Amino acid sequence: DAKTTQPPSMDCAEGRAANLPCNHSTISGNEYVYWYRQIHSQGPQYIIHGLKNNETNEMASLIITEDRKSSTLILPHATLRDTAVYYCIVRALQGAQKLVFGQGTRLTINP
Amino acid sequence: GAVVSQHPSWVICKSGTSVKIECRSLDFQATTMFWYRQFPKQSLMLMATSNEGSKATYEQGVEKDKFLINHASLTLSTLTVTSAHPEDSSFYICSAGDRGLVQPQHFGDGTRLSIL
């Protein structure tokens, strides 16, 4: 079973920042938080991951709370092409590398 | 960046046919690849973990004789859906990881299988 909880859907206006929350209250000390997204009829695309520090790359920023029980993915200037299902996944550093997907958040960017 | 190629991208077959799907890591070696299945409006469900040079590990409820996995090299894993039936129609997706444990997995673009 997935160890994360996300809202099923969100809307955001084009050009605004999209903030996608994720709860992972049972996360273990050796587990990373990963974010992927899936645009319709394509394979998932890696966005970002982190352990405890905030992370930023060319696609997004990841803010992880100090207790690591939740995180927020931020798309700073959402475009229509960011419409997708966003998955937040926790995965242990050691052991099996498999990713267990929850239901994700369906993000719709509106013009 | 690292790329995973999946082939074919879509296939339509008659019931009873066996279908093979290939997953290749193009610029890195993957000792482990993963196979997922996704039904419409649902999330990805892990079917099995493909290990190079050894038997695949199947998730609970997935028939190993139905879904044959072969991972004969560090860059290729295949999934064969044997004697496919309409209920096997789905979107099949593979992924592969770099050797480093922290590196994210890279996904193929999926294969849409339709069994008539």
XYZ file of C-alpha atoms in Angstrom:
227
model
C 0.000 0.000 0.000
C 1.061 3.568 -0.674
C 2.387 5.406 2.379
C 1.292 8.832 1.195
C -1.955 10.805 1.111
C -2.704 13.418 -1.521
C -5.819 15.383 -2.479
C -7.481 13.717 -5.470
C -7.644 16.874 -7.554
C -6.573 20.514 -7.684
C -6.988 23.432 -10.037
C -4.570 26.252 -10.686
C -4.567 29.257 -12.988
C -1.955 29.429 -15.699
C 1.037 31.516 -14.636
C 0.389 31.073 -10.935
C 2.299 28.845 -8.556
C 0.832 25.387 -8.063
C 1.340 23.970 -4.573
C 0.672 20.254 -4.244
C 0.599 18.837 -0.718
C 1.466 15.346 0.394
C 1.168 13.696 3.774
C 3.589 10.933 4.722
C 3.218 10.785 8.481
C 4.688 7.275 8.785
C 7.839 8.027 6.837
C 10.967 6.345 8.167
C 14.329 7.986 8.679
C 15.867 6.283 5.675
C 13.056 7.055 3.249
C 13.208 9.685 0.559
C 10.257 11.622 -0.826
C 9.904 11.361 -4.603
C 7.600 13.235 -6.931
C 6.594 12.003 -10.360
C 3.943 13.163 -12.753
C 2.045 11.380 -15.490
C 0.629 13.185 -18.447
C -2.219 11.351 -20.111
C -1.207 8.122 -21.858
C 2.495 8.537 -21.101
C 4.888 6.968 -18.620
C 5.574 8.781 -15.339
C 8.143 11.571 -15.450
C 10.546 12.184 -12.586
C 10.283 15.662 -11.075
C 12.319 15.887 -7.888
C 13.215 14.050 -4.694
C 14.537 14.886 -1.252
C 15.340 13.525 2.167
C 14.964 16.360 4.638
C 16.306 19.536 3.080
C 14.332 21.626 0.653
C 15.262 20.951 -2.952
C 14.949 22.921 -6.171
C 15.595 22.070 -9.781
C 14.574 23.437 -13.152
C 11.132 21.892 -12.878
C 10.012 22.456 -9.316
C 10.775 23.011 -5.655
C 10.228 20.509 -2.884
C 9.531 21.738 0.617
C 9.735 19.095 3.369
C 8.548 19.912 6.860
C 11.025 19.669 9.678
C 9.325 16.582 11.114
C 9.262 15.109 7.568
C 5.636 14.102 7.917
C 4.527 16.163 4.969
C 5.868 17.917 1.910
C 4.778 20.328 -0.797
C 5.696 20.309 -4.436
C 5.755 23.777 -5.943
C 5.520 24.488 -9.647
C 6.447 28.171 -9.625
C 4.788 29.314 -12.861
C 2.314 26.692 -13.987
C 1.608 26.264 -17.685
C -1.098 24.302 -19.475
C 1.460 21.573 -20.134
C 1.741 20.980 -16.391
C -1.737 19.456 -16.384
C -1.105 15.896 -15.189
C -1.482 13.470 -12.306
C 1.195 14.119 -9.692
C 2.391 11.281 -7.492
C 4.173 11.646 -4.165
C 6.046 8.482 -3.186
C 8.273 7.531 -0.279
C 10.980 4.981 -0.829
C 13.626 3.522 1.412
C 17.264 4.122 0.660
C 18.145 0.498 1.229
C 16.514 -2.626 -0.045
C 14.124 -2.903 -2.970
C 14.024 0.078 -5.247
C 10.404 -0.368 -6.242
C 8.077 2.597 -6.227
C 4.566 2.121 -4.867
C 2.134 4.571 -6.450
C -0.878 5.953 -4.642
C -3.785 7.656 -6.372
C -1.969 10.951 -6.847
C -3.374 14.431 -7.416
C -4.944 15.312 -10.733
C -3.737 18.886 -11.339
C -5.585 20.932 -13.926
C -4.069 24.180 -15.109
C -6.723 26.552 -16.370
C -6.085 29.299 -18.936
C 19.620 12.153 -19.535
C 18.888 8.497 -18.991
C 16.193 7.082 -21.211
C 14.082 3.957 -21.103
C 12.613 2.775 -24.371
C 9.539 0.583 -24.514
C 8.279 -1.242 -27.575
C 5.728 -1.511 -29.028
C 3.821 1.578 -27.979
C 0.518 -0.043 -28.778
C -0.713 -3.406 -29.956
C -4.061 -4.917 -30.855
C -4.350 -8.691 -30.849
C -6.937 -11.419 -30.988
C -7.822 -13.303 -27.852
C -5.500 -16.237 -27.206
C -2.452 -14.539 -28.694
C 0.765 -14.092 -26.752
C 2.251 -10.614 -26.782
C 5.822 -9.608 -25.982
C 6.734 -6.146 -24.730
C 10.350 -4.958 -24.618
C 11.910 -2.516 -22.194
C 15.406 -1.176 -22.864
C 17.645 1.130 -20.906
C 19.417 3.179 -23.560
C 22.373 4.790 -21.832
C 22.768 3.030 -18.537
C 22.829 -0.490 -17.154
C 19.882 -1.605 -15.103
C 20.229 -4.673 -12.911
C 16.617 -4.194 -11.903
C 13.609 -3.263 -13.999
C 10.003 -3.010 -12.956
C 6.765 -3.771 -14.738
C 3.552 -1.918 -13.951
C 0.001 -2.157 -15.218
C -2.451 0.699 -15.298
C -6.180 0.471 -15.946
C -8.162 3.533 -17.078
C -8.451 6.261 -14.451
C -6.439 4.201 -11.973
C -2.933 4.445 -10.602
C 0.026 2.324 -11.594
C 0.106 -1.116 -10.021
C 3.423 -2.888 -9.697
C 3.303 -6.326 -11.268
C 6.825 -7.617 -10.860
C 10.453 -6.819 -10.333
C 12.757 -8.047 -13.054
C 16.235 -8.995 -11.949
C 19.036 -9.469 -14.451
C 20.211 -13.052 -14.508
C 17.659 -14.377 -12.040
C 13.962 -15.027 -11.689
C 11.541 -12.164 -11.476
C 9.769 -11.348 -8.238
C 6.008 -11.095 -8.675
C 3.612 -9.068 -6.584
C 0.801 -10.830 -4.827
C -2.032 -11.746 -7.151
C 0.026 -11.558 -10.341
C 0.232 -14.888 -12.187
C 3.833 -15.650 -13.076
C 2.807 -18.186 -15.718
C 0.564 -15.590 -17.330
C 3.074 -12.764 -17.329
C 6.479 -14.138 -18.264
C 9.420 -11.875 -17.546
C 12.903 -12.287 -18.945
C 15.809 -10.026 -18.033
C 18.651 -11.538 -19.992
C 20.931 -8.513 -20.136
C 21.620 -5.332 -18.226
C 19.755 -3.282 -20.795
C 16.768 -5.412 -21.759
C 13.780 -6.874 -19.979
C 10.783 -8.414 -21.714
C 7.242 -9.036 -20.534
C 5.217 -11.656 -22.372
C 1.486 -11.759 -21.817
C 0.633 -15.355 -22.626
C -2.722 -16.381 -24.099
C -4.026 -12.872 -23.681
C -7.728 -12.255 -23.089
C -9.786 -9.068 -23.152
C -9.355 -8.593 -19.395
C -5.597 -8.304 -19.987
C -6.188 -5.157 -22.001
C -4.353 -2.409 -20.167
C -1.496 0.095 -20.236
C 1.774 -1.664 -19.378
C 4.710 0.450 -18.232
C 8.285 -0.497 -17.428
C 10.903 1.353 -15.439
C 14.577 0.959 -14.710
C 16.939 2.407 -12.158
C 20.564 3.426 -12.176
C 22.883 1.439 -10.007
C 22.977 4.173 -7.382
C 20.261 3.481 -4.835
C 19.184 7.100 -4.520
C 18.843 7.744 -8.224
C 15.260 7.912 -9.424
C 13.774 5.353 -11.715
C 13.189 6.203 -15.326
C 10.006 5.099 -17.022
C 9.197 4.007 -20.523
C 6.310 5.579 -22.374
C 4.146 2.518 -21.917
C 2.476 -0.038 -24.153
C -1.240 0.066 -24.698
C -2.480 -3.491 -25.157
C -5.924 -4.153 -26.555
C -7.168 -7.717 -26.801
C -10.194 -8.269 -29.001
